Each structure stands twice: as structure tokens, then as C-alpha cells.
PDB file of C-alpha atoms and ligand atoms in Angstrom:
ATOM      1  CA  UNK L   1     -15.505   9.924  -8.835  1.00 88.00           C
ATOM      2  CA  UNK L   2     -15.626   8.808 -12.460  1.00 93.00           C
ATOM      3  CA  UNK L   3     -16.315  12.383 -13.507  1.00 95.00           C
ATOM      4  CA  UNK L   4     -13.273  13.653 -11.589  1.00 96.00           C
ATOM      5  CA  UNK L   5     -11.072  10.972 -13.150  1.00 97.00           C
ATOM      6  CA  UNK L   6     -12.304  11.892 -16.640  1.00 97.00           C
ATOM      7  CA  UNK L   7     -11.846  15.600 -15.985  1.00 97.00           C
ATOM      8  CA  UNK L   8      -8.249  15.040 -14.909  1.00 97.00           C
ATOM      9  CA  UNK L   9      -7.597  12.743 -17.864  1.00 98.00           C
ATOM     10  CA  UNK L  10      -9.014  15.319 -20.273  1.00 97.00           C
ATOM     11  CA  UNK L  11      -6.710  17.997 -18.852  1.00 97.00           C
ATOM     12  CA  UNK L  12      -3.644  15.759 -19.251  1.00 97.00           C
ATOM     13  CA  UNK L  13      -4.693  14.485 -22.685  1.00 96.00           C
ATOM     14  CA  UNK L  14      -4.902  18.037 -23.972  1.00 96.00           C
ATOM     15  CA  UNK L  15      -1.156  18.388 -23.208  1.00 94.00           C
ATOM     16  CA  UNK L  16      -0.057  14.990 -24.498  1.00 94.00           C
ATOM     17  CA  UNK L  17       1.671  14.676 -27.837  1.00 92.00           C
ATOM     18  CA  UNK L  18       2.342  10.930 -27.554  1.00 93.00           C
ATOM     19  CA  UNK L  19       0.311   7.766 -26.850  1.00 94.00           C
ATOM     20  CA  UNK L  20       2.209   5.846 -24.171  1.00 97.00           C
ATOM     21  CA  UNK L  21       1.070   2.344 -23.259  1.00 97.00           C
ATOM     22  CA  UNK L  22       3.472   1.970 -20.305  1.00 97.00           C
ATOM     23  CA  UNK L  23       3.447   4.051 -17.133  1.00 97.00           C
ATOM     24  CA  UNK L  24       6.045   3.938 -14.364  1.00 97.00           C
ATOM     25  CA  UNK L  25       5.594   4.967 -10.747  1.00 96.00           C
ATOM     26  CA  UNK L  26       8.965   5.908  -9.280  1.00 92.00           C
ATOM     27  CA  UNK L  27       9.354   5.211  -5.586  1.00 84.00           C
ATOM     28  CA  UNK L  28      11.401   6.744  -2.762  1.00 70.00           C
ATOM     29  CA  UNK L  29      14.816   7.780  -3.983  1.00 68.00           C
ATOM     30  CA  UNK L  30      14.129   6.247  -7.375  1.00 78.00           C
ATOM     31  CA  UNK L  31      13.603   9.386  -9.369  1.00 81.00           C
ATOM     32  CA  UNK L  32      16.852   9.112 -11.338  1.00 84.00           C
ATOM     33  CA  UNK L  33      15.227   6.915 -13.992  1.00 90.00           C
ATOM     34  CA  UNK L  34      13.472  10.132 -14.983  1.00 90.00           C
ATOM     35  CA  UNK L  35      16.798  11.670 -16.040  1.00 90.00           C
ATOM     36  CA  UNK L  36      17.063   8.972 -18.727  1.00 92.00           C
ATOM     37  CA  UNK L  37      13.732   9.935 -20.313  1.00 94.00           C
ATOM     38  CA  UNK L  38      14.204  11.949 -23.488  1.00 94.00           C
ATOM     39  CA  UNK L  39      11.866  14.288 -25.360  1.00 95.00           C
ATOM     40  CA  UNK L  40      10.363  15.170 -22.002  1.00 95.00           C
ATOM     41  CA  UNK L  41       7.154  17.041 -21.272  1.00 95.00           C
ATOM     42  CA  UNK L  42       6.510  17.564 -17.609  1.00 95.00           C
ATOM     43  CA  UNK L  43       3.365  18.468 -15.737  1.00 95.00           C
ATOM     44  CA  UNK L  44       3.742  19.293 -12.001  1.00 92.00           C
ATOM     45  CA  UNK L  45       1.086  17.618  -9.899  1.00 92.00           C
ATOM     46  CA  UNK L  46      -0.002  20.952  -8.482  1.00 89.00           C
ATOM     47  CA  UNK L  47      -1.150  22.050 -11.969  1.00 92.00           C
ATOM     48  CA  UNK L  48      -3.330  18.996 -12.504  1.00 94.00           C
ATOM     49  CA  UNK L  49      -6.993  19.317 -11.490  1.00 95.00           C
ATOM     50  CA  UNK L  50      -8.056  16.859  -8.757  1.00 95.00           C
ATOM     51  CA  UNK L  51      -4.497  15.519  -8.279  1.00 92.00           C
ATOM     52  CA  UNK L  52      -3.237  15.244  -4.697  1.00 87.00           C
ATOM     53  CA  UNK L  53       0.060  17.032  -4.039  1.00 70.00           C
ATOM     54  CA  UNK L  54       3.078  15.001  -2.874  1.00 58.00           C
ATOM     55  CA  UNK L  55       4.737  16.071   0.377  1.00 60.00           C
ATOM     56  CA  UNK L  56       7.565  13.650   1.233  1.00 55.00           C
ATOM     57  CA  UNK L  57      11.235  14.405   0.896  1.00 54.00           C
ATOM     58  CA  UNK L  58      12.616  12.635  -2.161  1.00 45.00           C
ATOM     59  CA  UNK L  59       9.365  12.951  -4.098  1.00 48.00           C
ATOM     60  CA  UNK L  60       9.304  15.949  -6.344  1.00 57.00           C
ATOM     61  CA  UNK L  61       5.847  15.384  -7.730  1.00 87.00           C
ATOM     62  CA  UNK L  62       5.335  15.569 -11.467  1.00 91.00           C
ATOM     63  CA  UNK L  63       4.102  13.591 -14.416  1.00 95.00           C
ATOM     64  CA  UNK L  64       6.692  13.088 -17.144  1.00 95.00           C
ATOM     65  CA  UNK L  65       5.888  12.149 -20.741  1.00 97.00           C
ATOM     66  CA  UNK L  66       8.761  11.165 -23.044  1.00 97.00           C
ATOM     67  CA  UNK L  67      10.765   8.290 -24.441  1.00 96.00           C
ATOM     68  CA  UNK L  68      12.601   5.486 -22.685  1.00 95.00           C
ATOM     69  CA  UNK L  69      13.994   2.424 -24.457  1.00 91.00           C
ATOM     70  CA  UNK L  70      12.716   3.892 -27.700  1.00 93.00           C
ATOM     71  CA  UNK L  71       9.101   3.812 -26.510  1.00 96.00           C
ATOM     72  CA  UNK L  72       6.630   6.474 -25.455  1.00 97.00           C
ATOM     73  CA  UNK L  73       6.175   6.340 -21.686  1.00 97.00           C
ATOM     74  CA  UNK L  74       4.475   8.186 -18.886  1.00 97.00           C
ATOM     75  CA  UNK L  75       6.185   8.406 -15.499  1.00 96.00           C
ATOM     76  CA  UNK L  76       4.988   9.532 -12.120  1.00 94.00           C
ATOM     77  CA  UNK L  77       7.889  11.063 -10.224  1.00 91.00           C
ATOM     78  CA  UNK L  78       6.606  10.909  -6.706  1.00 87.00           C
ATOM     79  CA  UNK L  79       3.657   8.898  -5.453  1.00 90.00           C
ATOM     80  CA  UNK L  80       0.995   9.468  -2.821  1.00 92.00           C
ATOM     81  CA  UNK L  81       1.338   7.465   0.384  1.00 93.00           C
ATOM     82  CA  UNK L  82      -1.428   6.506   2.772  1.00 96.00           C
ATOM     83  CA  UNK L  83       0.787   7.553   5.705  1.00 94.00           C
ATOM     84  CA  UNK L  84       0.811  11.137   4.393  1.00 91.00           C
ATOM     85  CA  UNK L  85      -2.884  11.309   5.214  1.00 92.00           C
ATOM     86  CA  UNK L  86      -4.342  10.725   1.732  1.00 93.00           C
ATOM     87  CA  UNK L  87      -7.324   8.483   1.444  1.00 95.00           C
ATOM     88  CA  UNK L  88      -6.951   5.267  -0.536  1.00 97.00           C
ATOM     89  CA  UNK L  89      -9.049   6.886  -3.290  1.00 96.00           C
ATOM     90  CA  UNK L  90      -6.448   9.658  -3.519  1.00 95.00           C
ATOM     91  CA  UNK L  91      -3.478   7.260  -3.343  1.00 96.00           C
ATOM     92  CA  UNK L  92      -4.806   5.337  -6.309  1.00 97.00           C
ATOM     93  CA  UNK L  93      -6.406   8.188  -8.260  1.00 97.00           C
ATOM     94  CA  UNK L  94      -3.525   8.546 -10.748  1.00 97.00           C
ATOM     95  CA  UNK L  95      -3.781   4.869 -11.724  1.00 98.00           C
ATOM     96  CA  UNK L  96      -7.397   5.335 -12.741  1.00 98.00           C
ATOM     97  CA  UNK L  97      -6.402   8.402 -14.696  1.00 98.00           C
ATOM     98  CA  UNK L  98      -3.731   6.306 -16.455  1.00 98.00           C
ATOM     99  CA  UNK L  99      -6.398   3.884 -17.518  1.00 97.00           C
ATOM    100  CA  UNK L 100      -8.387   6.753 -19.074  1.00 97.00           C
ATOM    101  CA  UNK L 101      -5.204   7.870 -20.878  1.00 97.00           C
ATOM    102  CA  UNK L 102      -4.862   4.489 -22.600  1.00 97.00           C
ATOM    103  CA  UNK L 103      -2.097   3.007 -20.437  1.00 98.00           C
ATOM    104  CA  UNK L 104      -1.914  -0.800 -20.684  1.00 98.00           C
ATOM    105  CA  UNK L 105       0.998  -1.641 -18.392  1.00 98.00           C
ATOM    106  CA  UNK L 106       2.073  -0.242 -15.040  1.00 98.00           C
ATOM    107  CA  UNK L 107       5.651  -0.567 -13.770  1.00 97.00           C
ATOM    108  CA  UNK L 108       6.127   0.179 -10.098  1.00 97.00           C
ATOM    109  CA  UNK L 109       9.211   0.608  -7.970  1.00 95.00           C
ATOM    110  CA  UNK L 110       9.778   1.040  -4.268  1.00 95.00           C
ATOM    111  CA  UNK L 111      12.264   0.870  -1.427  1.00 95.00           C
ATOM    112  CA  UNK L 112      11.600  -1.993   0.991  1.00 97.00           C
ATOM    113  CA  UNK L 113      12.991  -3.741   4.023  1.00 97.00           C
ATOM    114  CA  UNK L 114      14.064  -7.309   3.353  1.00 98.00           C
ATOM    115  CA  UNK L 115      12.653 -10.003   5.627  1.00 98.00           C
ATOM    116  CA  UNK L 116      14.131 -12.887   3.625  1.00 98.00           C
ATOM    117  CA  UNK L 117      17.388 -13.979   5.303  1.00 97.00           C
ATOM    118  CA  UNK L 118      18.993 -14.606   1.883  1.00 97.00           C
ATOM    119  CA  UNK L 119      18.643 -10.967   0.879  1.00 97.00           C
ATOM    120  CA  UNK L 120      21.340  -8.291   1.072  1.00 95.00           C
ATOM    121  CA  UNK L 121      21.072  -4.520   1.190  1.00 95.00           C
ATOM    122  CA  UNK L 122      21.081  -3.218  -2.391  1.00 95.00           C
ATOM    123  CA  UNK L 123      19.418  -6.284  -3.882  1.00 97.00           C
ATOM    124  CA  UNK L 124      16.713  -5.847  -6.479  1.00 97.00           C
ATOM    125  CA  UNK L 125      13.627  -7.934  -5.803  1.00 98.00           C
ATOM    126  CA  UNK L 126      11.202  -8.575  -8.650  1.00 98.00           C
ATOM    127  CA  UNK L 127       7.792  -8.633  -6.973  1.00 98.00           C
ATOM    128  CA  UNK L 128       6.008 -11.915  -7.696  1.00 98.00           C
ATOM    129  CA  UNK L 129       3.035 -11.324  -5.408  1.00 98.00           C
ATOM    130  CA  UNK L 130       1.878  -9.126  -2.566  1.00 98.00           C
ATOM    131  CA  UNK L 131       0.050  -9.143   0.761  1.00 98.00           C
ATOM    132  CA  UNK L 132      -2.289  -6.259   1.388  1.00 98.00           C
ATOM    133  CA  UNK L 133      -1.739  -5.261   5.029  1.00 98.00           C
ATOM    134  CA  UNK L 134      -3.183  -1.777   4.752  1.00 98.00           C
ATOM    135  CA  UNK L 135      -6.034  -0.964   7.132  1.00 97.00           C
ATOM    136  CA  UNK L 136      -8.305   0.246   4.291  1.00 96.00           C
ATOM    137  CA  UNK L 137      -8.951  -1.469   0.966  1.00 97.00           C
ATOM    138  CA  UNK L 138      -8.555   0.822  -2.088  1.00 98.00           C
ATOM    139  CA  UNK L 139     -11.650  -0.721  -3.753  1.00 98.00           C
ATOM    140  CA  UNK L 140     -13.872  -0.247  -0.722  1.00 97.00           C
ATOM    141  CA  UNK L 141     -17.018   1.621  -1.626  1.00 96.00           C
ATOM    142  CA  UNK L 142     -19.145   1.839  -4.749  1.00 95.00           C
ATOM    143  CA  UNK L 143     -17.560  -0.177  -7.554  1.00 97.00           C
ATOM    144  CA  UNK L 144     -16.129   1.936 -10.344  1.00 95.00           C
ATOM    145  CA  UNK L 145     -17.093   0.207 -13.571  1.00 94.00           C
ATOM    146  CA  UNK L 146     -13.493  -0.207 -14.790  1.00 96.00           C
ATOM    147  CA  UNK L 147     -13.609  -3.735 -13.461  1.00 97.00           C
ATOM    148  CA  UNK L 148     -15.657  -6.226 -11.462  1.00 97.00           C
ATOM    149  CA  UNK L 149     -16.908  -5.816  -7.917  1.00 97.00           C
ATOM    150  CA  UNK L 150     -14.809  -8.790  -6.815  1.00 97.00           C
ATOM    151  CA  UNK L 151     -11.599  -8.610  -8.876  1.00 97.00           C
ATOM    152  CA  UNK L 152      -9.358 -11.632  -9.347  1.00 97.00           C
ATOM    153  CA  UNK L 153      -5.849 -11.277  -7.920  1.00 98.00           C
ATOM    154  CA  UNK L 154      -4.418 -14.623  -8.969  1.00 98.00           C
ATOM    155  CA  UNK L 155      -1.761 -12.950 -11.128  1.00 98.00           C
ATOM    156  CA  UNK L 156      -1.464  -9.423  -9.733  1.00 98.00           C
ATOM    157  CA  UNK L 157       2.106  -9.272 -11.163  1.00 98.00           C
ATOM    158  CA  UNK L 158       2.192 -10.342 -14.800  1.00 98.00           C
ATOM    159  CA  UNK L 159       4.111 -13.600 -15.212  1.00 98.00           C
ATOM    160  CA  UNK L 160       5.168 -12.840 -18.746  1.00 98.00           C
ATOM    161  CA  UNK L 161       6.702  -9.467 -17.737  1.00 98.00           C
ATOM    162  CA  UNK L 162       8.503 -11.242 -14.880  1.00 98.00           C
ATOM    163  CA  UNK L 163      10.044 -13.847 -17.173  1.00 98.00           C
ATOM    164  CA  UNK L 164      11.052 -11.180 -19.674  1.00 98.00           C
ATOM    165  CA  UNK L 165      12.700  -9.184 -16.812  1.00 98.00           C
ATOM    166  CA  UNK L 166      14.494 -12.343 -15.641  1.00 98.00           C
ATOM    167  CA  UNK L 167      15.929 -12.893 -19.096  1.00 98.00           C
ATOM    168  CA  UNK L 168      17.017  -9.249 -19.286  1.00 98.00           C
ATOM    169  CA  UNK L 169      18.671  -9.405 -15.832  1.00 98.00           C
ATOM    170  CA  UNK L 170      20.586 -12.466 -16.909  1.00 98.00           C
ATOM    171  CA  UNK L 171      21.698 -10.907 -20.195  1.00 98.00           C
ATOM    172  CA  UNK L 172      22.865  -7.786 -18.369  1.00 97.00           C
ATOM    173  CA  UNK L 173      24.534  -9.721 -15.565  1.00 98.00           C
ATOM    174  CA  UNK L 174      22.341  -8.128 -12.899  1.00 98.00           C
ATOM    175  CA  UNK L 175      21.465 -10.224  -9.847  1.00 97.00           C
ATOM    176  CA  UNK L 176      17.783 -10.266  -9.038  1.00 98.00           C
ATOM    177  CA  UNK L 177      15.815 -11.778  -6.201  1.00 98.00           C
ATOM    178  CA  UNK L 178      12.127 -12.656  -6.372  1.00 98.00           C
ATOM    179  CA  UNK L 179       9.585 -12.368  -3.631  1.00 98.00           C
ATOM    180  CA  UNK L 180       6.402 -11.341  -1.982  1.00 98.00           C
ATOM    181  CA  UNK L 181       5.967  -7.689  -0.918  1.00 98.00           C
ATOM    182  CA  UNK L 182       3.781  -6.856   2.052  1.00 98.00           C
ATOM    183  CA  UNK L 183       2.388  -3.308   2.046  1.00 98.00           C
ATOM    184  CA  UNK L 184       1.817  -1.671   5.436  1.00 98.00           C
ATOM    185  CA  UNK L 185       0.528   1.776   6.319  1.00 97.00           C
ATOM    186  CA  UNK L 186       3.744   3.057   7.969  1.00 94.00           C
ATOM    187  CA  UNK L 187       5.088   5.585   8.768  1.00 96.00           C
ATOM    188  CA  UNK L 188       6.979   3.545  11.357  1.00 97.00           C
ATOM    189  CA  UNK L 189       9.559   1.047  10.172  1.00 96.00           C
ATOM    190  CA  UNK L 190       8.881  -2.366  11.724  1.00 97.00           C
ATOM    191  CA  UNK L 191       9.735  -3.563  15.184  1.00 97.00           C
ATOM    192  CA  UNK L 192      11.794  -6.790  15.179  1.00 96.00           C
ATOM    193  CA  UNK L 193       8.632  -8.663  16.142  1.00 97.00           C
ATOM    194  CA  UNK L 194       6.727  -7.159  13.183  1.00 97.00           C
ATOM    195  CA  UNK L 195       9.483  -8.077  10.697  1.00 97.00           C
ATOM    196  CA  UNK L 196       9.326 -11.622  12.111  1.00 97.00           C
ATOM    197  CA  UNK L 197       5.548 -11.677  11.765  1.00 97.00           C
ATOM    198  CA  UNK L 198       5.747 -10.605   8.114  1.00 98.00           C
ATOM    199  CA  UNK L 199       8.315 -13.292   7.452  1.00 98.00           C
ATOM    200  CA  UNK L 200       5.999 -15.873   8.972  1.00 97.00           C
ATOM    201  CA  UNK L 201       3.187 -14.465   6.809  1.00 96.00           C
ATOM    202  CA  UNK L 202       5.280 -15.348   3.749  1.00 98.00           C
ATOM    203  CA  UNK L 203       6.677 -11.914   2.918  1.00 98.00           C
ATOM    204  CA  UNK L 204      10.172 -11.378   1.565  1.00 98.00           C
ATOM    205  CA  UNK L 205      10.059  -7.592   1.785  1.00 98.00           C
ATOM    206  CA  UNK L 206       8.011  -4.939   3.507  1.00 98.00           C
ATOM    207  CA  UNK L 207       7.220  -1.399   2.493  1.00 98.00           C
ATOM    208  CA  UNK L 208       4.694   1.424   2.764  1.00 97.00           C
ATOM    209  CA  UNK L 209       3.378   1.703  -0.792  1.00 97.00           C
ATOM    210  CA  UNK L 210       2.659  -0.045  -4.073  1.00 98.00           C
ATOM    211  CA  UNK L 211      -0.050  -2.514  -3.019  1.00 98.00           C
ATOM    212  CA  UNK L 212      -2.933  -0.006  -3.347  1.00 98.00           C
ATOM    213  CA  UNK L 213      -1.844   1.106  -6.824  1.00 98.00           C
ATOM    214  CA  UNK L 214      -1.314  -2.504  -7.924  1.00 98.00           C
ATOM    215  CA  UNK L 215      -4.781  -3.568  -6.726  1.00 98.00           C
ATOM    216  CA  UNK L 216      -6.408  -0.697  -8.590  1.00 98.00           C
ATOM    217  CA  UNK L 217      -4.279  -1.342 -11.700  1.00 98.00           C
ATOM    218  CA  UNK L 218      -5.469  -4.916 -11.724  1.00 98.00           C
ATOM    219  CA  UNK L 219      -9.070  -3.769 -11.264  1.00 98.00           C
ATOM    220  CA  UNK L 220      -8.590  -1.485 -14.298  1.00 96.00           C
ATOM    221  CA  UNK L 221      -7.160  -4.293 -16.382  1.00 97.00           C
ATOM    222  CA  UNK L 222      -3.549  -3.011 -16.456  1.00 98.00           C
ATOM    223  CA  UNK L 223      -0.695  -5.527 -16.436  1.00 98.00           C
ATOM    224  CA  UNK L 224       1.732  -4.863 -13.596  1.00 98.00           C
ATOM    225  CA  UNK L 225       5.493  -5.286 -13.154  1.00 98.00           C
ATOM    226  CA  UNK L 226       7.162  -4.298  -9.868  1.00 97.00           C
ATOM    227  CA  UNK L 227      10.632  -4.063  -8.404  1.00 97.00           C
ATOM    228  CA  UNK L 228      11.620  -3.439  -4.784  1.00 97.00           C
ATOM    229  CA  UNK L 229      15.054  -2.223  -3.821  1.00 96.00           C
ATOM    230  CA  UNK L 230      16.091  -3.789  -0.555  1.00 97.00           C
ATOM    231  CA  UNK L 231      17.356  -0.868   1.488  1.00 95.00           C
ATOM    232  CA  UNK L 232      17.551  -2.443   4.949  1.00 95.00           C
ATOM    233  CA  UNK L 233      17.132  -5.831   6.556  1.00 96.00           C
ATOM    234  CA  UNK L 234      14.408  -6.919   8.922  1.00 95.00           C
ATOM    235  CA  UNK L 235      16.132 -10.209   9.585  1.00 92.00           C
ATOM    236  CA  UNK L 236      16.824 -11.448  13.112  1.00 91.00           C
ATOM    237  CA  UNK L 237      20.430 -10.741  14.073  1.00 91.00           C
ATOM    238  CA  UNK L 238      20.822  -8.108  11.289  1.00 89.00           C
ATOM    239  CA  UNK L 239      18.329  -5.514  12.468  1.00 84.00           C
ATOM    240  CA  UNK L 240      19.815  -2.102  13.052  1.00 87.00           C
ATOM    241  CA  UNK L 241      18.283   1.358  13.322  1.00 88.00           C
ATOM    242  CA  UNK L 242      16.727   2.462   9.996  1.00 88.00           C
ATOM    243  CA  UNK L 243      16.430   6.049   8.826  1.00 90.00           C
ATOM    244  CA  UNK L 244      14.780   7.574   5.770  1.00 88.00           C
ATOM    245  CA  UNK L 245      18.220   8.934   4.734  1.00 89.00           C
ATOM    246  CA  UNK L 246      19.776   5.454   4.768  1.00 88.00           C
ATOM    247  CA  UNK L 247      16.869   4.094   2.757  1.00 88.00           C
ATOM    248  CA  UNK L 248      17.428   6.802   0.175  1.00 90.00           C
ATOM    249  CA  UNK L 249      21.169   6.174   0.065  1.00 90.00           C
ATOM    250  CA  UNK L 250      20.742   2.438  -0.517  1.00 89.00           C
ATOM    251  CA  UNK L 251      18.026   3.076  -3.093  1.00 90.00           C
ATOM    252  CA  UNK L 252      20.308   5.541  -4.872  1.00 90.00           C
ATOM    253  CA  UNK L 253      23.117   2.994  -5.182  1.00 91.00           C
ATOM    254  CA  UNK L 254      20.785   0.430  -6.753  1.00 93.00           C
ATOM    255  CA  UNK L 255      18.950   2.762  -9.121  1.00 93.00           C
ATOM    256  CA  UNK L 256      21.171   2.249 -12.187  1.00 93.00           C
ATOM    257  CA  UNK L 257      20.553  -1.517 -12.094  1.00 95.00           C
ATOM    258  CA  UNK L 258      16.811  -1.072 -11.726  1.00 95.00           C
ATOM    259  CA  UNK L 259      16.736   1.502 -14.513  1.00 94.00           C
ATOM    260  CA  UNK L 260      18.673  -0.790 -16.850  1.00 95.00           C
ATOM    261  CA  UNK L 261      16.125  -3.582 -16.417  1.00 96.00           C
ATOM    262  CA  UNK L 262      13.126  -1.256 -16.706  1.00 95.00           C
ATOM    263  CA  UNK L 263      14.509   0.437 -19.828  1.00 95.00           C
ATOM    264  CA  UNK L 264      15.119  -2.878 -21.614  1.00 96.00           C
ATOM    265  CA  UNK L 265      11.768  -4.273 -20.523  1.00 97.00           C
ATOM    266  CA  UNK L 266       9.986  -1.226 -21.959  1.00 96.00           C
ATOM    267  CA  UNK L 267      11.966  -1.556 -25.178  1.00 96.00           C
ATOM    268  CA  UNK L 268      10.674  -5.129 -25.624  1.00 95.00           C
ATOM    269  CA  UNK L 269       6.961  -4.322 -25.260  1.00 95.00           C
TER     270      UNK L 269
HETATM  271  N1  HPA R   1       9.883  -1.207   6.363  1.00 82.28           N
HETATM  272  C1  HPA R   1       8.911  -0.537   5.755  1.00 82.28           C
HETATM  273  N2  HPA R   1       9.120   0.263   4.736  1.00 82.28           N
HETATM  274  C2  HPA R   1      10.362   0.403   4.262  1.00 82.28           C
HETATM  275  C3  HPA R   1      11.412  -0.295   4.860  1.00 82.28           C
HETATM  276  C4  HPA R   1      11.178  -1.129   5.975  1.00 82.28           C
HETATM  277  O1  HPA R   1      12.065  -1.766   6.535  1.00 82.28           O
HETATM  278  N3  HPA R   1      12.541   0.039   4.162  1.00 82.28           N
HETATM  279  C5  HPA R   1      12.140   0.919   3.184  1.00 82.28           C
HETATM  280  N4  HPA R   1      10.832   1.115   3.243  1.00 82.28           N
END
């Protein structure tokens, strides 16, 4: 495993002309941040040894190196989901490669269903914590010596990055919510009873990604900042049919606000 990670990192490093410390994983329908990256160098996933290949609509699948907010960054346009059939090792493989490339901070974004009755479609939710509801743990198996066997998760989402993002949102006049994200395997959206269960669990939003990458990032010692775009509501009385297209449409409308916060947050690192 470690050898494969290092082989992949060596391939990417040979093409890198910058030394980014921040990486961003762009979620469903959230690829437009990539258009704001300048001085771009792109590597399609299918050219990278050992990299899984992304299959879902809305995920074009490439690594992008360039500048955002005046800083060198690395972005993953398209992530690997457990529901696509990838193992947890594959889903989180790129995060381990990031660590080998010298990345110190991971920014993640996703589309999620809101279970908090105070949320509205289109809201941005800064992720303060998560609940791992996937059926397989990404760190199951032999421990990779990037971190301890039993990693601490008391601050999976860096408090300092959250408070900087809050200050930025206020300065820019962008409304943000805060909350707990529960990650499930999908690919079904939730039944009303499942949304209710997740609310009782303490979740404010539910989605099919992010948690595995965040766990592995923490294991690797990366600081994490995450934003969910609330694309539909799993709130009693407000539940309607959800489609992937609607999720993408709602995510699209909120992208400029998320990008503005991410760009400024990167600038301040
Ligand atoms: N549930 C799970 N994943 C999602 C949802 C949802 O309601 N919306 C967007 N991704």
C-alpha cells in the first residue's frame, strides 16, 4: 500500500512545478471553483498510476495544480465514492498521496440533504463535526504509519479554519450555517424515517462522501476544513422527491458563495 502511494506521488511530483500546502476536493456539481484557478496544470486521473477512475455524472476526474487566492493549490475535480463500488482504500487513496506531496491542509466540499429544520435549500453549512455511518471504516486493516493505530478525532474539522471562515463569511455578507455531517454509503437518498433518524443522531446534514477522506486526512496529520451545500431538505413536512439533477442545480446556484469563502480562506493561510 505504502509503495503504491509513493509510486503515485513520485509520478505526480515529477510533473509539479509548485509546492502547494492546500488541497481541495470538489464535490458533486462543485467543479466551477476550478475555473477560478489560474496558471493551471492538469493531470487526468486516468493517466495517474494506481489512481481509481471517477465514473459519476458531474465528476470529470482530474487533478489541477495552480493558483487560487494568490496561493499554490492542488484540487481534485471529482472524487471517488464508496457507492460507485470502490473500496475505502481506493476512496481515500488520493488523500494519502496528498500527504506524500507535502499537503498540510485539506478543504472538502459536498452536496448534502439538510436535516436541520432551520436550514434552507442553497444554504452553505460549515462542517463542525461528522458522524461516520459508512459500513466500512477507511482505516480498517494494517495501520499505515502516517499516524497512530487509534487516531484522535476530537477536532476532525480545524477550529481555527472554521473561525477564519466565519470571519470571512461575515465580511463578505455570506450567510453560513454550521453543523454535523453524517456520511452514508448511498446511493439511495434517505427515506423520511432515515432523515428523522439522522436528525435524532445529531446530524444537520446527510451525504454520501467526505467522511472517509476526512478520517484519513486526520490520520495523516492534515488539517481539514469542510463545507456542505444544502441541496434538498430531509425535514418532516418539507420532504419531496430528490433527483441527482436537482442536487446539481442547487449546488450550482450556491457555488459562487462557496468559492468566495474558499478563495479568501486560502489567501489567508
Ligand atoms: N441525502 C444523501 N446525500 C445527498 C443528499 C441527501 O438528501 N442530497 C445531496 N446528497
